[in-house]
mmCIF file of C-alpha atoms and ligand atoms in Angstrom:
data_model
loop_
_atom_site.group_PDB
_atom_site.id
_atom_site.type_symbol
_atom_site.label_atom_id
_atom_site.label_comp_id
_atom_site.label_asym_id
_atom_site.label_seq_id
_atom_site.Cartn_x
_atom_site.Cartn_y
_atom_site.Cartn_z
ATOM 1 C CA MET A 1 2.759 15.296 -8.868
ATOM 2 C CA HIS A 2 1.190 14.580 -5.490
ATOM 3 C CA ALA A 3 1.769 11.261 -3.710
ATOM 4 C CA HIS A 4 -0.243 9.921 -0.812
ATOM 5 C CA ILE A 5 1.671 7.275 1.102
ATOM 6 C CA VAL A 6 0.006 4.538 3.100
ATOM 7 C CA TYR A 7 2.774 3.455 5.419
ATOM 8 C CA CYS A 8 2.499 0.371 7.597
ATOM 9 C CA HIS A 9 5.188 -0.936 9.946
ATOM 10 C CA PRO A 10 4.922 -1.465 13.715
ATOM 11 C CA SER A 11 8.437 -0.151 14.505
ATOM 12 C CA GLU A 12 10.615 2.829 13.654
ATOM 13 C CA ASP A 13 13.597 0.494 14.215
ATOM 14 C CA SER A 14 13.153 -1.012 10.771
ATOM 15 C CA LEU A 15 14.454 -0.878 7.258
ATOM 16 C CA THR A 16 10.911 -0.134 6.127
ATOM 17 C CA ALA A 17 11.022 3.171 8.074
ATOM 18 C CA GLN A 18 14.320 4.025 6.359
ATOM 19 C CA VAL A 19 12.827 3.187 2.956
ATOM 20 C CA ARG A 20 9.887 5.512 3.735
ATOM 21 C CA ASP A 21 12.284 8.348 4.609
ATOM 22 C CA ALA A 22 14.456 7.815 1.507
ATOM 23 C CA PHE A 23 11.335 7.754 -0.668
ATOM 24 C CA LEU A 24 10.093 11.002 0.943
ATOM 25 C CA GLU A 25 13.499 12.613 0.370
ATOM 26 C CA GLY A 26 13.381 11.625 -3.305
ATOM 27 C CA LEU A 27 9.883 13.045 -3.631
ATOM 28 C CA SER A 28 10.834 16.371 -2.153
ATOM 29 C CA ALA A 29 14.120 16.593 -4.134
ATOM 30 C CA ALA A 30 12.066 16.258 -7.332
ATOM 31 C CA GLY A 31 9.492 18.808 -6.174
ATOM 32 C CA HIS A 32 6.639 16.355 -5.630
ATOM 33 C CA SER A 33 4.254 17.040 -2.755
ATOM 34 C CA SER A 34 3.200 14.298 -0.361
ATOM 35 C CA THR A 35 0.934 13.304 2.502
ATOM 36 C CA ILE A 36 1.100 10.162 4.610
ATOM 37 C CA SER A 37 -1.182 7.835 6.545
ATOM 38 C CA ASP A 38 0.930 6.014 9.143
ATOM 39 C CA LEU A 39 -1.436 3.192 10.053
ATOM 40 C CA TYR A 40 0.226 2.060 13.294
ATOM 41 C CA LYS A 41 1.054 5.551 14.542
ATOM 42 C CA ASP A 42 -2.438 6.805 13.712
ATOM 43 C CA GLY A 43 -3.966 3.733 15.377
ATOM 44 C CA PHE A 44 -6.074 3.118 12.297
ATOM 45 C CA SER A 45 -8.738 0.585 13.202
ATOM 46 C CA THR A 46 -8.637 -2.283 10.756
ATOM 47 C CA ASP A 47 -11.287 -4.581 12.153
ATOM 48 C CA MET A 48 -14.444 -4.440 10.105
ATOM 49 C CA ALA A 49 -17.480 -3.887 12.351
ATOM 50 C CA GLU A 50 -20.585 -5.985 11.716
ATOM 51 C CA GLN A 51 -22.563 -2.981 10.454
ATOM 52 C CA GLU A 52 -19.741 -2.192 8.005
ATOM 53 C CA TYR A 53 -19.777 -5.756 6.752
ATOM 54 C CA LEU A 54 -23.553 -5.777 6.338
ATOM 55 C CA ARG A 55 -23.516 -2.442 4.469
ATOM 56 C CA ASP A 56 -20.980 -3.692 1.945
ATOM 57 C CA ALA A 57 -22.160 -7.299 1.666
ATOM 58 C CA TYR A 58 -25.707 -6.134 0.863
ATOM 59 C CA TYR A 59 -24.475 -3.461 -1.590
ATOM 60 C CA ALA A 60 -26.009 -0.675 0.490
ATOM 61 C CA LEU A 61 -24.918 2.946 0.760
ATOM 62 C CA GLU A 62 -26.210 3.216 4.324
ATOM 63 C CA PRO A 63 -25.214 3.708 7.051
ATOM 64 C CA PRO A 64 -22.777 6.452 6.021
ATOM 65 C CA LEU A 65 -19.072 5.649 6.195
ATOM 66 C CA GLU A 66 -17.114 6.138 9.414
ATOM 67 C CA GLU A 67 -15.059 9.327 9.960
ATOM 68 C CA ASP A 68 -11.665 7.577 9.797
ATOM 69 C CA VAL A 69 -12.595 5.867 6.514
ATOM 70 C CA ILE A 70 -13.859 9.168 5.063
ATOM 71 C CA ARG A 71 -10.487 10.761 5.923
ATOM 72 C CA GLU A 72 -8.546 7.989 4.135
ATOM 73 C CA GLN A 73 -10.796 8.203 1.094
ATOM 74 C CA ALA A 74 -10.378 12.011 0.989
ATOM 75 C CA SER A 75 -6.587 11.558 0.870
ATOM 76 C CA ILE A 76 -7.015 9.206 -2.074
ATOM 77 C CA GLN A 77 -9.306 11.646 -3.910
ATOM 78 C CA ALA A 78 -6.686 14.390 -3.474
ATOM 79 C CA THR A 79 -3.722 12.437 -4.858
ATOM 80 C CA ASP A 80 -2.270 11.509 -8.244
ATOM 81 C CA ALA A 81 -0.195 8.612 -6.937
ATOM 82 C CA LEU A 82 -1.062 6.208 -4.137
ATOM 83 C CA VAL A 83 2.018 4.550 -2.661
ATOM 84 C CA PHE A 84 2.063 1.667 -0.179
ATOM 85 C CA ILE A 85 5.238 1.062 1.848
ATOM 86 C CA TYR A 86 5.229 -2.020 4.093
ATOM 87 C CA PRO A 87 7.122 -5.175 5.086
ATOM 88 C CA VAL A 88 6.097 -8.566 3.753
ATOM 89 C CA PHE A 89 4.545 -10.623 6.568
ATOM 90 C CA TRP A 90 3.620 -14.181 5.582
ATOM 91 C CA THR A 91 3.645 -13.341 1.858
ATOM 92 C CA GLU A 92 1.140 -10.536 2.452
ATOM 93 C CA ALA A 93 1.063 -7.033 3.840
ATOM 94 C CA PRO A 94 0.766 -6.770 7.635
ATOM 95 C CA ALA A 95 -2.799 -7.466 8.800
ATOM 96 C CA LYS A 96 -3.235 -3.750 9.486
ATOM 97 C CA LEU A 97 -2.804 -2.882 5.818
ATOM 98 C CA LYS A 98 -5.060 -5.745 4.719
ATOM 99 C CA GLY A 99 -7.649 -4.326 7.136
ATOM 100 C CA TRP A 100 -7.158 -0.868 5.623
ATOM 101 C CA PHE A 101 -8.295 -2.294 2.277
ATOM 102 C CA ASP A 102 -11.260 -4.028 3.954
ATOM 103 C CA ARG A 103 -12.479 -0.739 5.418
ATOM 104 C CA VAL A 104 -11.393 1.896 2.871
ATOM 105 C CA TRP A 105 -12.079 0.011 -0.389
ATOM 106 C CA ARG A 106 -15.818 0.180 0.249
ATOM 107 C CA TYR A 107 -19.039 -0.198 -1.671
ATOM 108 C CA GLY A 108 -19.845 3.053 -3.464
ATOM 109 C CA PHE A 109 -16.170 4.038 -3.445
ATOM 110 C CA ALA A 110 -13.902 1.322 -4.833
ATOM 111 C CA TYR A 111 -16.786 -0.712 -6.270
ATOM 112 C CA GLY A 112 -20.494 -0.070 -6.854
ATOM 113 C CA GLN A 113 -19.629 3.247 -8.472
ATOM 114 C CA ASP A 114 -22.796 3.448 -10.581
ATOM 115 C CA ALA A 115 -25.031 3.216 -7.514
ATOM 116 C CA ALA A 116 -22.910 5.850 -5.782
ATOM 117 C CA ILE A 117 -23.194 8.281 -8.699
ATOM 118 C CA GLU A 118 -26.957 7.698 -8.856
ATOM 119 C CA ALA A 119 -27.166 8.543 -5.161
ATOM 120 C CA GLY A 120 -25.153 11.746 -5.687
ATOM 121 C CA LEU A 121 -21.953 10.403 -4.117
ATOM 122 C CA VAL A 122 -18.479 10.651 -5.642
ATOM 123 C CA PRO A 123 -16.765 7.300 -6.147
ATOM 124 C CA MET A 124 -13.006 6.716 -6.118
ATOM 125 C CA LYS A 125 -11.117 8.608 -8.824
ATOM 126 C CA LYS A 126 -8.894 6.746 -11.261
ATOM 127 C CA LEU A 127 -5.359 7.125 -9.955
ATOM 128 C CA ASP A 128 -2.437 8.005 -12.228
ATOM 129 C CA LEU A 129 -0.248 5.544 -10.367
ATOM 130 C CA ALA A 130 -0.535 2.864 -7.696
ATOM 131 C CA LEU A 131 2.870 1.829 -6.387
ATOM 132 C CA PHE A 132 3.621 -0.884 -3.838
ATOM 133 C CA VAL A 133 7.052 -0.892 -2.205
ATOM 134 C CA ALA A 134 7.308 -4.125 -0.238
ATOM 135 C CA ILE A 135 10.341 -4.962 1.898
ATOM 136 C CA ALA A 136 10.976 -8.703 2.282
ATOM 137 C CA GLY A 137 13.322 -10.911 4.254
ATOM 138 C CA HIS A 138 13.808 -13.365 1.375
ATOM 139 C CA SER A 139 15.431 -12.343 -1.883
ATOM 140 C CA ALA A 140 13.234 -11.335 -4.806
ATOM 141 C CA GLU A 141 14.741 -14.261 -6.759
ATOM 142 C CA ALA A 142 13.754 -16.794 -4.085
ATOM 143 C CA LEU A 143 10.233 -15.367 -3.833
ATOM 144 C CA GLU A 144 9.946 -15.453 -7.616
ATOM 145 C CA GLU A 145 11.070 -19.093 -7.821
ATOM 146 C CA GLN A 146 8.523 -20.059 -5.159
ATOM 147 C CA GLY A 147 5.746 -18.282 -7.066
ATOM 148 C CA ARG A 148 5.175 -15.988 -4.088
ATOM 149 C CA LEU A 149 6.195 -12.750 -5.799
ATOM 150 C CA GLU A 150 3.676 -13.498 -8.539
ATOM 151 C CA ALA A 151 1.059 -14.238 -5.866
ATOM 152 C CA MET A 152 1.703 -10.849 -4.214
ATOM 153 C CA ARG A 153 1.500 -9.053 -7.568
ATOM 154 C CA ASN A 154 -1.693 -10.891 -8.434
ATOM 155 C CA VAL A 155 -3.385 -9.906 -5.163
ATOM 156 C CA MET A 156 -2.164 -6.314 -4.922
ATOM 157 C CA LEU A 157 -2.129 -5.269 -8.579
ATOM 158 C CA GLY A 158 -4.616 -7.711 -10.102
ATOM 159 C CA ASP A 159 -7.282 -7.676 -7.404
ATOM 160 C CA ARG A 160 -6.934 -4.607 -5.180
ATOM 161 C CA ILE A 161 -5.859 -2.088 -7.826
ATOM 162 C CA TYR A 162 -7.337 -3.817 -10.899
ATOM 163 C CA ASP A 163 -8.370 -0.891 -13.166
ATOM 164 C CA ARG A 164 -8.323 1.729 -10.404
ATOM 165 C CA ALA A 165 -5.004 3.188 -11.628
ATOM 166 C CA ALA A 166 -3.633 4.008 -15.073
ATOM 167 C CA LYS A 167 -0.282 2.551 -14.060
ATOM 168 C CA LYS A 168 0.488 0.064 -11.305
ATOM 169 C CA GLU A 169 3.646 -1.560 -10.043
ATOM 170 C CA LEU A 170 4.946 -3.640 -7.148
ATOM 171 C CA ILE A 171 8.634 -3.215 -6.316
ATOM 172 C CA LEU A 172 10.019 -5.936 -4.052
ATOM 173 C CA LEU A 173 13.056 -4.937 -1.988
ATOM 174 C CA GLY A 174 14.322 -8.309 -0.776
ATOM 175 C CA GLY A 175 17.242 -10.023 0.952
ATOM 176 C CA THR A 176 16.874 -8.090 4.218
ATOM 177 C CA GLU A 177 16.689 -10.839 6.868
ATOM 178 C CA ARG A 178 18.360 -9.857 10.142
ATOM 179 C CA SER A 179 19.784 -13.399 10.335
ATOM 180 C CA ASP A 180 22.318 -12.414 7.639
ATOM 181 C CA PRO A 181 23.631 -9.008 8.812
ATOM 182 C CA ASP A 182 26.196 -8.636 6.013
ATOM 183 C CA LEU A 183 23.628 -9.225 3.303
ATOM 184 C CA ARG A 184 21.118 -6.963 5.068
ATOM 185 C CA LYS A 185 23.712 -4.191 5.234
ATOM 186 C CA ARG A 186 24.522 -4.478 1.535
ATOM 187 C CA MET A 187 20.892 -4.654 0.519
ATOM 188 C CA THR A 188 20.041 -1.694 2.779
ATOM 189 C CA SER A 189 22.223 0.750 0.868
ATOM 190 C CA GLN A 190 20.960 -0.611 -2.451
ATOM 191 C CA HIS A 191 17.315 -0.410 -1.366
ATOM 192 C CA LEU A 192 17.599 3.093 0.077
ATOM 193 C CA LYS A 193 18.987 4.281 -3.239
ATOM 194 C CA THR A 194 16.155 2.554 -5.098
ATOM 195 C CA ALA A 195 13.591 4.118 -2.723
ATOM 196 C CA TYR A 196 15.089 7.582 -3.241
ATOM 197 C CA ASP A 197 15.100 7.119 -7.040
ATOM 198 C CA LEU A 198 11.508 5.896 -6.943
ATOM 199 C CA GLY A 199 10.543 9.083 -5.124
ATOM 200 C CA VAL A 200 12.304 11.200 -7.722
ATOM 201 C CA SER A 201 10.916 9.353 -10.742
ATOM 202 C CA LEU A 202 7.433 8.891 -9.302
ATOM 203 C CA ALA A 203 5.574 8.937 -12.578
ATOM 204 C CA LYS A 204 7.697 6.195 -14.092
ATOM 205 C CA PRO A 205 8.816 3.615 -11.518
ATOM 206 C CA LEU A 206 12.102 1.886 -12.189
ATOM 207 C CA GLU A 207 12.197 -1.197 -14.328
ATOM 208 C CA GLY A 208 13.798 -4.248 -12.719
ATOM 209 C CA ALA A 209 14.481 -2.536 -9.413
ATOM 210 C CA GLU A 210 14.447 -5.830 -7.528
HETATM 211 C C1 FMN B 301 5.710 -11.867 11.286
HETATM 212 C C2 FMN B 301 6.709 -11.784 10.163
HETATM 213 C C3 FMN B 301 6.465 -12.452 8.989
HETATM 214 C C4 FMN B 301 7.361 -12.364 7.934
HETATM 215 N N1 FMN B 301 7.073 -13.021 6.772
HETATM 216 C C5 FMN B 301 7.918 -12.906 5.720
HETATM 217 C C6 FMN B 301 7.611 -13.557 4.487
HETATM 218 O O1 FMN B 301 6.606 -14.240 4.327
HETATM 219 N N2 FMN B 301 8.486 -13.425 3.468
HETATM 220 C C7 FMN B 301 9.621 -12.668 3.581
HETATM 221 O O2 FMN B 301 10.356 -12.570 2.611
HETATM 222 N N3 FMN B 301 9.922 -12.018 4.733
HETATM 223 C C8 FMN B 301 9.098 -12.125 5.797
HETATM 224 N N4 FMN B 301 9.382 -11.482 6.980
HETATM 225 C C9 FMN B 301 10.546 -10.574 7.027
HETATM 226 C C10 FMN B 301 10.011 -9.142 6.921
HETATM 227 O O3 FMN B 301 9.601 -8.841 5.631
HETATM 228 C C11 FMN B 301 11.019 -8.165 7.494
HETATM 229 O O4 FMN B 301 10.276 -7.269 8.246
HETATM 230 C C12 FMN B 301 11.879 -7.516 6.415
HETATM 231 O O5 FMN B 301 13.164 -8.021 6.581
HETATM 232 C C13 FMN B 301 11.895 -6.014 6.450
HETATM 233 O O6 FMN B 301 12.745 -5.536 7.460
HETATM 234 P P1 FMN B 301 12.249 -4.462 8.556
HETATM 235 O O7 FMN B 301 11.212 -5.149 9.411
HETATM 236 O O8 FMN B 301 13.485 -4.082 9.324
HETATM 237 O O9 FMN B 301 11.670 -3.299 7.847
HETATM 238 C C14 FMN B 301 8.528 -11.570 8.056
HETATM 239 C C15 FMN B 301 8.758 -10.903 9.282
HETATM 240 C C16 FMN B 301 7.884 -10.990 10.311
HETATM 241 C C17 FMN B 301 8.161 -10.232 11.584
#
């Protein structure tokens, strides 16, 4: 299986970077191939320009998409699994990843497929798997009690993926606040193992990995 990873964290000095590496190790141990978009490192521009907004808001296929968006969409068309690895910032993904959706999930690709086909364009393929691996400061239990885990699942799986993947899952790796170093240390080894196992078992993400 091939996995394309959309990775989003501003610092290599992070647990999220370690989770990415453990996931990649798991993938390669199981013989899966992978590619990665590192949104901060690549300097991916996540502000929607006015002309981009107008194109999508008016359901138009012109002007053509920008080169950086075309590259991201090509990576999606070439993958079986699309995997997002990011830290939770204010109960969401970092703004850079939200902006990635604004610019990559475009009219004629992620929606408006019929018009795209009519115009001879190829819309987004149906993915085998969409997997979100979100690293959070709070525990998964606390986020669940507050209704925030459900909110994240609703936005990411319900809205952004919707029916664009045959299988979709959000794995929350929580309890990693730096204010509690002992807990963070314990959770780190647990989460790195989970990330590795997720890489290995790509086609069937773990149940109850939180
Ligand atoms: C700006 C900012 C906002 C954050 N918001 C949340 C949040 O809403 N919920 C949460 O559980 N953790 C939150 N955190 C904690 C992050 O998820 C934190 O990055 C996490 O512990 C992952 O560790 P890492 O940054 O070392 O990868 C936030 C951190 C920052 C810097």
